[in-house]
Amino acid sequence: MSEETKALTLNPQLEAFQEKLLAQYDKENLSAKEGQTLFVGSSLMEIFPIEKWEEEGKVRFSKYIYNRAVRATTTAFLLKHLESQIINLEPSKIFINIGTNDIGFEVPEAEFMSNYNEILTQIGEKLPQAQVYVMRYYPINTLDFGQDSDEKTLFETRSNEKFQKASDKIEKLAQKHHFHFIDVNDGLSDKDGNLKKELTFDGAHLNPAGYSIVLENLKVYLEE
């Protein structure tokens, strides 16, 4: 078990936050409009400020984008809470970025991939009309970050090589289910393949400038 996993497992505040956020999503789902677009996953999606930008009028698409991601979660968590995070919204488009925590928390690959496969299976069965876009993992930066104890813990079990190898396997899963697999990372990496320092606040998560680039790359899928 990685140090990151131990730290999170022993953090009751995190679990309370997750439960509170899920309860908020359940409440908001009651008044949400069906047939819209959904972003779902872990913190890489949760901190994507898409709804904030929509409310401020900075971005606007033909369909509203709901964000139902939850930080520090794995494929097992999403599978368990599929109704709250995906199904109950009955979206027409679903963008998924989940699984980097499975890698970081050292979930066995077979379990991780089995969970992801089951997520895609259930979406296909329960929302057969939805267009599903499975996302390649973003690059990270372990060179300019990772000096303090928190960041060392974060990068202990994470690397660009691990993320991209896993992404290649997830691409095959998406193809198996006849879903889209998309790479919206253009412009995020430096010449060495690391996440650009100016686009992240900790080396693993994007800042608003990074998400602006991702959103620009997503537009072709959001508007098709």
PDB file of C-alpha atoms in Angstrom:
ATOM      1  CA  MET A   1       0.000   0.000   0.000  1.00  0.00           C
ATOM      2  CA  SER A   2       1.394   3.399  -0.956  1.00  0.00           C
ATOM      3  CA  GLU A   3       1.864   6.204   1.568  1.00  0.00           C
ATOM      4  CA  GLU A   4      -0.786   8.167  -0.317  1.00  0.00           C
ATOM      5  CA  THR A   5      -3.306   5.376   0.167  1.00  0.00           C
ATOM      6  CA  LYS A   6      -2.536   5.180   3.876  1.00  0.00           C
ATOM      7  CA  ALA A   7      -2.922   8.944   4.278  1.00  0.00           C
ATOM      8  CA  LEU A   8      -6.263   9.013   2.483  1.00  0.00           C
ATOM      9  CA  THR A   9      -7.587   5.918   4.220  1.00  0.00           C
ATOM     10  CA  LEU A  10      -6.930   7.545   7.563  1.00  0.00           C
ATOM     11  CA  ASN A  11      -8.596  10.816   6.590  1.00  0.00           C
ATOM     12  CA  PRO A  12     -12.232  10.846   7.796  1.00  0.00           C
ATOM     13  CA  GLN A  13     -12.622  14.419   6.562  1.00  0.00           C
ATOM     14  CA  LEU A  14     -12.141  13.240   2.980  1.00  0.00           C
ATOM     15  CA  GLU A  15     -14.836  10.583   3.267  1.00  0.00           C
ATOM     16  CA  ALA A  16     -17.197  13.125   4.817  1.00  0.00           C
ATOM     17  CA  PHE A  17     -16.486  15.522   1.955  1.00  0.00           C
ATOM     18  CA  GLN A  18     -17.182  12.823  -0.634  1.00  0.00           C
ATOM     19  CA  GLU A  19     -20.469  11.875   1.027  1.00  0.00           C
ATOM     20  CA  LYS A  20     -21.527  15.524   1.247  1.00  0.00           C
ATOM     21  CA  LEU A  21     -20.707  16.064  -2.422  1.00  0.00           C
ATOM     22  CA  LEU A  22     -22.661  12.966  -3.472  1.00  0.00           C
ATOM     23  CA  ALA A  23     -25.662  14.179  -1.441  1.00  0.00           C
ATOM     24  CA  GLN A  24     -25.379  17.549  -3.180  1.00  0.00           C
ATOM     25  CA  TYR A  25     -25.290  15.813  -6.581  1.00  0.00           C
ATOM     26  CA  ASP A  26     -28.369  13.724  -5.713  1.00  0.00           C
ATOM     27  CA  LYS A  27     -30.245  16.900  -4.816  1.00  0.00           C
ATOM     28  CA  GLU A  28     -29.113  18.772  -7.938  1.00  0.00           C
ATOM     29  CA  ASN A  29     -29.949  15.790 -10.156  1.00  0.00           C
ATOM     30  CA  LEU A  30     -33.630  16.178  -9.256  1.00  0.00           C
ATOM     31  CA  SER A  31     -33.830  19.494 -11.094  1.00  0.00           C
ATOM     32  CA  ALA A  32     -31.167  18.808 -13.739  1.00  0.00           C
ATOM     33  CA  LYS A  33     -32.228  18.820 -17.360  1.00  0.00           C
ATOM     34  CA  GLU A  34     -32.020  15.481 -19.175  1.00  0.00           C
ATOM     35  CA  GLY A  35     -30.071  15.019 -22.393  1.00  0.00           C
ATOM     36  CA  GLN A  36     -27.231  17.356 -21.511  1.00  0.00           C
ATOM     37  CA  THR A  37     -23.452  16.759 -21.315  1.00  0.00           C
ATOM     38  CA  LEU A  38     -21.715  15.186 -18.321  1.00  0.00           C
ATOM     39  CA  PHE A  39     -18.142  15.351 -17.015  1.00  0.00           C
ATOM     40  CA  VAL A  40     -17.348  12.592 -14.511  1.00  0.00           C
ATOM     41  CA  GLY A  41     -14.304  11.110 -12.803  1.00  0.00           C
ATOM     42  CA  SER A  42     -11.945  11.938  -9.951  1.00  0.00           C
ATOM     43  CA  SER A  43     -10.294  15.229  -8.934  1.00  0.00           C
ATOM     44  CA  LEU A  44      -8.939  15.749 -12.455  1.00  0.00           C
ATOM     45  CA  MET A  45     -12.561  16.271 -13.464  1.00  0.00           C
ATOM     46  CA  GLU A  46     -13.951  17.670 -10.216  1.00  0.00           C
ATOM     47  CA  ILE A  47     -11.689  20.733 -10.259  1.00  0.00           C
ATOM     48  CA  PHE A  48     -12.435  21.379 -13.960  1.00  0.00           C
ATOM     49  CA  PRO A  49     -14.262  24.732 -13.458  1.00  0.00           C
ATOM     50  CA  ILE A  50     -16.670  24.144 -16.327  1.00  0.00           C
ATOM     51  CA  GLU A  51     -19.899  24.872 -14.436  1.00  0.00           C
ATOM     52  CA  LYS A  52     -18.369  28.012 -12.928  1.00  0.00           C
ATOM     53  CA  TRP A  53     -17.401  29.198 -16.401  1.00  0.00           C
ATOM     54  CA  GLU A  54     -20.886  28.436 -17.687  1.00  0.00           C
ATOM     55  CA  GLU A  55     -22.537  30.345 -14.832  1.00  0.00           C
ATOM     56  CA  GLU A  56     -20.228  33.312 -15.416  1.00  0.00           C
ATOM     57  CA  GLY A  57     -21.035  33.287 -19.119  1.00  0.00           C
ATOM     58  CA  LYS A  58     -17.423  32.623 -20.136  1.00  0.00           C
ATOM     59  CA  VAL A  59     -18.364  29.496 -22.099  1.00  0.00           C
ATOM     60  CA  ARG A  60     -21.581  28.329 -23.675  1.00  0.00           C
ATOM     61  CA  PHE A  61     -22.465  25.233 -25.648  1.00  0.00           C
ATOM     62  CA  SER A  62     -25.725  24.018 -27.139  1.00  0.00           C
ATOM     63  CA  LYS A  63     -26.015  21.589 -24.218  1.00  0.00           C
ATOM     64  CA  TYR A  64     -25.266  22.438 -20.595  1.00  0.00           C
ATOM     65  CA  ILE A  65     -22.284  20.638 -19.076  1.00  0.00           C
ATOM     66  CA  TYR A  66     -22.817  19.105 -15.636  1.00  0.00           C
ATOM     67  CA  ASN A  67     -19.832  18.069 -13.531  1.00  0.00           C
ATOM     68  CA  ARG A  68     -20.393  15.089 -11.221  1.00  0.00           C
ATOM     69  CA  ALA A  69     -16.798  14.149 -10.431  1.00  0.00           C
ATOM     70  CA  VAL A  70     -15.545  13.378  -6.913  1.00  0.00           C
ATOM     71  CA  ARG A  71     -11.961  13.843  -5.744  1.00  0.00           C
ATOM     72  CA  ALA A  72      -9.696  11.029  -4.516  1.00  0.00           C
ATOM     73  CA  THR A  73     -11.934   8.365  -6.028  1.00  0.00           C
ATOM     74  CA  THR A  74     -11.270   5.206  -8.004  1.00  0.00           C
ATOM     75  CA  THR A  75     -13.105   3.131 -10.585  1.00  0.00           C
ATOM     76  CA  ALA A  76     -14.626   1.158  -7.689  1.00  0.00           C
ATOM     77  CA  PHE A  77     -16.122   4.346  -6.224  1.00  0.00           C
ATOM     78  CA  LEU A  78     -17.610   5.440  -9.549  1.00  0.00           C
ATOM     79  CA  LEU A  79     -19.014   1.963 -10.123  1.00  0.00           C
ATOM     80  CA  LYS A  80     -20.631   2.036  -6.682  1.00  0.00           C
ATOM     81  CA  HIS A  81     -22.131   5.500  -7.233  1.00  0.00           C
ATOM     82  CA  LEU A  82     -22.946   5.208 -10.925  1.00  0.00           C
ATOM     83  CA  GLU A  83     -26.578   6.239 -10.421  1.00  0.00           C
ATOM     84  CA  SER A  84     -25.735   9.505  -8.621  1.00  0.00           C
ATOM     85  CA  GLN A  85     -22.793  10.417 -10.804  1.00  0.00           C
ATOM     86  CA  ILE A  86     -24.073   9.351 -14.235  1.00  0.00           C
ATOM     87  CA  ILE A  87     -27.291   7.390 -14.762  1.00  0.00           C
ATOM     88  CA  ASN A  88     -29.796   9.648 -12.961  1.00  0.00           C
ATOM     89  CA  LEU A  89     -28.828  12.602 -15.168  1.00  0.00           C
ATOM     90  CA  GLU A  90     -29.670  10.707 -18.366  1.00  0.00           C
ATOM     91  CA  PRO A  91     -27.025  12.652 -20.321  1.00  0.00           C
ATOM     92  CA  SER A  92     -26.646  12.528 -24.082  1.00  0.00           C
ATOM     93  CA  LYS A  93     -22.850  12.824 -23.860  1.00  0.00           C
ATOM     94  CA  ILE A  94     -20.527  11.515 -21.141  1.00  0.00           C
ATOM     95  CA  PHE A  95     -16.848  12.411 -20.760  1.00  0.00           C
ATOM     96  CA  ILE A  96     -14.986  10.100 -18.360  1.00  0.00           C
ATOM     97  CA  ASN A  97     -11.585  10.591 -16.719  1.00  0.00           C
ATOM     98  CA  ILE A  98     -11.232   8.022 -13.932  1.00  0.00           C
ATOM     99  CA  GLY A  99      -8.492   5.630 -12.856  1.00  0.00           C
ATOM    100  CA  THR A 100      -5.349   7.619 -12.098  1.00  0.00           C
ATOM    101  CA  ASN A 101      -6.059   7.065  -8.414  1.00  0.00           C
ATOM    102  CA  ASP A 102      -6.334   3.320  -9.038  1.00  0.00           C
ATOM    103  CA  ILE A 103      -2.755   3.541 -10.264  1.00  0.00           C
ATOM    104  CA  GLY A 104      -1.683   5.858  -7.443  1.00  0.00           C
ATOM    105  CA  PHE A 105      -3.373   3.727  -4.781  1.00  0.00           C
ATOM    106  CA  GLU A 106      -1.835   0.575  -6.293  1.00  0.00           C
ATOM    107  CA  VAL A 107      -5.121  -1.136  -7.066  1.00  0.00           C
ATOM    108  CA  PRO A 108      -4.247  -4.381  -8.911  1.00  0.00           C
ATOM    109  CA  GLU A 109      -4.453  -3.761 -12.647  1.00  0.00           C
ATOM    110  CA  ALA A 110      -6.879  -6.639 -13.231  1.00  0.00           C
ATOM    111  CA  GLU A 111      -9.286  -5.165 -10.660  1.00  0.00           C
ATOM    112  CA  PHE A 112      -8.890  -1.659 -12.044  1.00  0.00           C
ATOM    113  CA  MET A 113      -9.579  -2.759 -15.622  1.00  0.00           C
ATOM    114  CA  SER A 114     -12.463  -5.006 -14.567  1.00  0.00           C
ATOM    115  CA  ASN A 115     -14.109  -2.074 -12.770  1.00  0.00           C
ATOM    116  CA  TYR A 116     -13.618   0.205 -15.761  1.00  0.00           C
ATOM    117  CA  ASN A 117     -15.060  -2.429 -18.065  1.00  0.00           C
ATOM    118  CA  GLU A 118     -18.106  -2.814 -15.801  1.00  0.00           C
ATOM    119  CA  ILE A 119     -18.630   0.971 -15.718  1.00  0.00           C
ATOM    120  CA  LEU A 120     -18.694   1.060 -19.516  1.00  0.00           C
ATOM    121  CA  THR A 121     -20.918  -2.035 -19.656  1.00  0.00           C
ATOM    122  CA  GLN A 122     -23.518  -0.516 -17.335  1.00  0.00           C
ATOM    123  CA  ILE A 123     -23.507   2.817 -19.150  1.00  0.00           C
ATOM    124  CA  GLY A 124     -24.071   0.977 -22.420  1.00  0.00           C
ATOM    125  CA  GLU A 125     -26.965  -0.992 -20.946  1.00  0.00           C
ATOM    126  CA  LYS A 126     -28.657   1.819 -19.016  1.00  0.00           C
ATOM    127  CA  LEU A 127     -27.962   4.733 -21.369  1.00  0.00           C
ATOM    128  CA  PRO A 128     -27.814   3.103 -24.810  1.00  0.00           C
ATOM    129  CA  GLN A 129     -28.373   6.390 -26.663  1.00  0.00           C
ATOM    130  CA  ALA A 130     -25.574   8.288 -24.902  1.00  0.00           C
ATOM    131  CA  GLN A 131     -22.334   9.111 -26.670  1.00  0.00           C
ATOM    132  CA  VAL A 132     -19.456   8.100 -24.409  1.00  0.00           C
ATOM    133  CA  TYR A 133     -15.994   9.694 -24.579  1.00  0.00           C
ATOM    134  CA  VAL A 134     -13.273   7.943 -22.599  1.00  0.00           C
ATOM    135  CA  MET A 135     -10.333  10.287 -22.033  1.00  0.00           C
ATOM    136  CA  ARG A 136      -6.603   9.643 -22.177  1.00  0.00           C
ATOM    137  CA  TYR A 137      -4.953  10.598 -18.893  1.00  0.00           C
ATOM    138  CA  TYR A 138      -3.295  14.002 -18.693  1.00  0.00           C
ATOM    139  CA  PRO A 139       0.503  14.186 -18.423  1.00  0.00           C
ATOM    140  CA  ILE A 140       2.075  14.979 -15.047  1.00  0.00           C
ATOM    141  CA  ASN A 141       5.244  16.819 -13.986  1.00  0.00           C
ATOM    142  CA  THR A 142       7.490  15.092 -11.461  1.00  0.00           C
ATOM    143  CA  LEU A 143      10.571  17.172 -12.269  1.00  0.00           C
ATOM    144  CA  ASP A 144       9.523  20.635 -11.128  1.00  0.00           C
ATOM    145  CA  PHE A 145       7.401  19.304  -8.260  1.00  0.00           C
ATOM    146  CA  GLY A 146       7.713  16.555  -5.671  1.00  0.00           C
ATOM    147  CA  GLN A 147      10.114  18.312  -3.322  1.00  0.00           C
ATOM    148  CA  ASP A 148       7.921  18.525  -0.235  1.00  0.00           C
ATOM    149  CA  SER A 149       6.505  15.502   1.593  1.00  0.00           C
ATOM    150  CA  ASP A 150       2.966  15.775   0.183  1.00  0.00           C
ATOM    151  CA  GLU A 151       4.133  15.856  -3.404  1.00  0.00           C
ATOM    152  CA  LYS A 152       6.632  13.028  -2.825  1.00  0.00           C
ATOM    153  CA  THR A 153       3.703  10.968  -1.571  1.00  0.00           C
ATOM    154  CA  LEU A 154       1.629  11.941  -4.595  1.00  0.00           C
ATOM    155  CA  PHE A 155       4.326  10.882  -7.068  1.00  0.00           C
ATOM    156  CA  GLU A 156       5.472   7.795  -5.211  1.00  0.00           C
ATOM    157  CA  THR A 157       3.386   5.519  -7.433  1.00  0.00           C
ATOM    158  CA  ARG A 158       2.560   7.801 -10.364  1.00  0.00           C
ATOM    159  CA  SER A 159       4.427   8.491 -13.593  1.00  0.00           C
ATOM    160  CA  ASN A 160       3.711   9.509 -17.162  1.00  0.00           C
ATOM    161  CA  GLU A 161       4.803   6.057 -18.319  1.00  0.00           C
ATOM    162  CA  LYS A 162       2.294   4.313 -16.019  1.00  0.00           C
ATOM    163  CA  PHE A 163      -0.521   6.671 -16.963  1.00  0.00           C
ATOM    164  CA  GLN A 164       0.008   6.361 -20.689  1.00  0.00           C
ATOM    165  CA  LYS A 165       0.414   2.575 -20.624  1.00  0.00           C
ATOM    166  CA  ALA A 166      -2.871   2.365 -18.710  1.00  0.00           C
ATOM    167  CA  SER A 167      -4.480   4.771 -21.176  1.00  0.00           C
ATOM    168  CA  ASP A 168      -3.507   2.462 -24.044  1.00  0.00           C
ATOM    169  CA  LYS A 169      -5.284  -0.436 -22.325  1.00  0.00           C
ATOM    170  CA  ILE A 170      -8.336   1.716 -21.597  1.00  0.00           C
ATOM    171  CA  GLU A 171      -8.432   2.700 -25.264  1.00  0.00           C
ATOM    172  CA  LYS A 172      -8.930  -0.980 -26.102  1.00  0.00           C
ATOM    173  CA  LEU A 173     -11.733  -1.174 -23.522  1.00  0.00           C
ATOM    174  CA  ALA A 174     -13.463   1.809 -25.111  1.00  0.00           C
ATOM    175  CA  GLN A 175     -13.153   0.217 -28.553  1.00  0.00           C
ATOM    176  CA  LYS A 176     -14.602  -3.032 -27.204  1.00  0.00           C
ATOM    177  CA  HIS A 177     -17.732  -1.118 -26.130  1.00  0.00           C
ATOM    178  CA  HIS A 178     -17.821   0.917 -29.373  1.00  0.00           C
ATOM    179  CA  PHE A 179     -17.238   4.130 -27.390  1.00  0.00           C
ATOM    180  CA  HIS A 180     -15.001   7.046 -28.334  1.00  0.00           C
ATOM    181  CA  PHE A 181     -11.485   7.243 -26.906  1.00  0.00           C
ATOM    182  CA  ILE A 182     -10.120  10.773 -27.064  1.00  0.00           C
ATOM    183  CA  ASP A 183      -6.807  12.487 -26.436  1.00  0.00           C
ATOM    184  CA  VAL A 184      -7.312  16.152 -25.517  1.00  0.00           C
ATOM    185  CA  ASN A 185      -3.781  16.676 -24.202  1.00  0.00           C
ATOM    186  CA  ASP A 186      -2.424  18.702 -27.111  1.00  0.00           C
ATOM    187  CA  GLY A 187      -0.600  21.733 -25.718  1.00  0.00           C
ATOM    188  CA  LEU A 188      -0.252  20.406 -22.158  1.00  0.00           C
ATOM    189  CA  SER A 189       3.216  18.843 -22.430  1.00  0.00           C
ATOM    190  CA  ASP A 190       6.698  20.293 -22.807  1.00  0.00           C
ATOM    191  CA  LYS A 191       9.218  18.873 -25.279  1.00  0.00           C
ATOM    192  CA  ASP A 192      10.051  16.044 -22.862  1.00  0.00           C
ATOM    193  CA  GLY A 193       6.440  14.965 -22.428  1.00  0.00           C
ATOM    194  CA  ASN A 194       5.981  16.443 -18.962  1.00  0.00           C
ATOM    195  CA  LEU A 195       3.036  18.618 -17.980  1.00  0.00           C
ATOM    196  CA  LYS A 196       4.088  22.240 -18.449  1.00  0.00           C
ATOM    197  CA  LYS A 197       4.972  23.852 -15.122  1.00  0.00           C
ATOM    198  CA  GLU A 198       2.763  26.877 -15.780  1.00  0.00           C
ATOM    199  CA  LEU A 199      -0.328  24.685 -16.293  1.00  0.00           C
ATOM    200  CA  THR A 200      -0.292  22.942 -12.887  1.00  0.00           C
ATOM    201  CA  PHE A 201      -0.264  23.840  -9.212  1.00  0.00           C
ATOM    202  CA  ASP A 202       1.180  20.563  -7.895  1.00  0.00           C
ATOM    203  CA  GLY A 203       2.522  18.663 -10.872  1.00  0.00           C
ATOM    204  CA  ALA A 204      -0.449  16.294 -11.055  1.00  0.00           C
ATOM    205  CA  HIS A 205      -3.522  18.545 -11.333  1.00  0.00           C
ATOM    206  CA  LEU A 206      -4.247  21.235 -13.892  1.00  0.00           C
ATOM    207  CA  ASN A 207      -4.877  24.880 -13.055  1.00  0.00           C
ATOM    208  CA  PRO A 208      -7.467  27.013 -14.907  1.00  0.00           C
ATOM    209  CA  ALA A 209      -4.966  27.780 -17.687  1.00  0.00           C
ATOM    210  CA  GLY A 210      -4.498  24.052 -18.221  1.00  0.00           C
ATOM    211  CA  TYR A 211      -8.238  23.437 -18.271  1.00  0.00           C
ATOM    212  CA  SER A 212      -8.693  26.227 -20.811  1.00  0.00           C
ATOM    213  CA  ILE A 213      -6.420  24.273 -23.162  1.00  0.00           C
ATOM    214  CA  VAL A 214      -8.300  21.022 -22.487  1.00  0.00           C
ATOM    215  CA  LEU A 215     -11.639  22.722 -23.116  1.00  0.00           C
ATOM    216  CA  GLU A 216     -10.385  24.103 -26.422  1.00  0.00           C
ATOM    217  CA  ASN A 217      -9.361  20.564 -27.415  1.00  0.00           C
ATOM    218  CA  LEU A 218     -12.731  19.218 -26.252  1.00  0.00           C
ATOM    219  CA  LYS A 219     -14.804  21.637 -28.320  1.00  0.00           C
ATOM    220  CA  VAL A 220     -14.846  19.433 -31.394  1.00  0.00           C
ATOM    221  CA  TYR A 221     -16.484  16.660 -29.330  1.00  0.00           C
ATOM    222  CA  LEU A 222     -18.775  18.959 -27.359  1.00  0.00           C
ATOM    223  CA  GLU A 223     -20.169  20.527 -30.507  1.00  0.00           C
ATOM    224  CA  GLU A 224     -20.398  17.496 -32.812  1.00  0.00           C
TER     225      GLU A 224
END
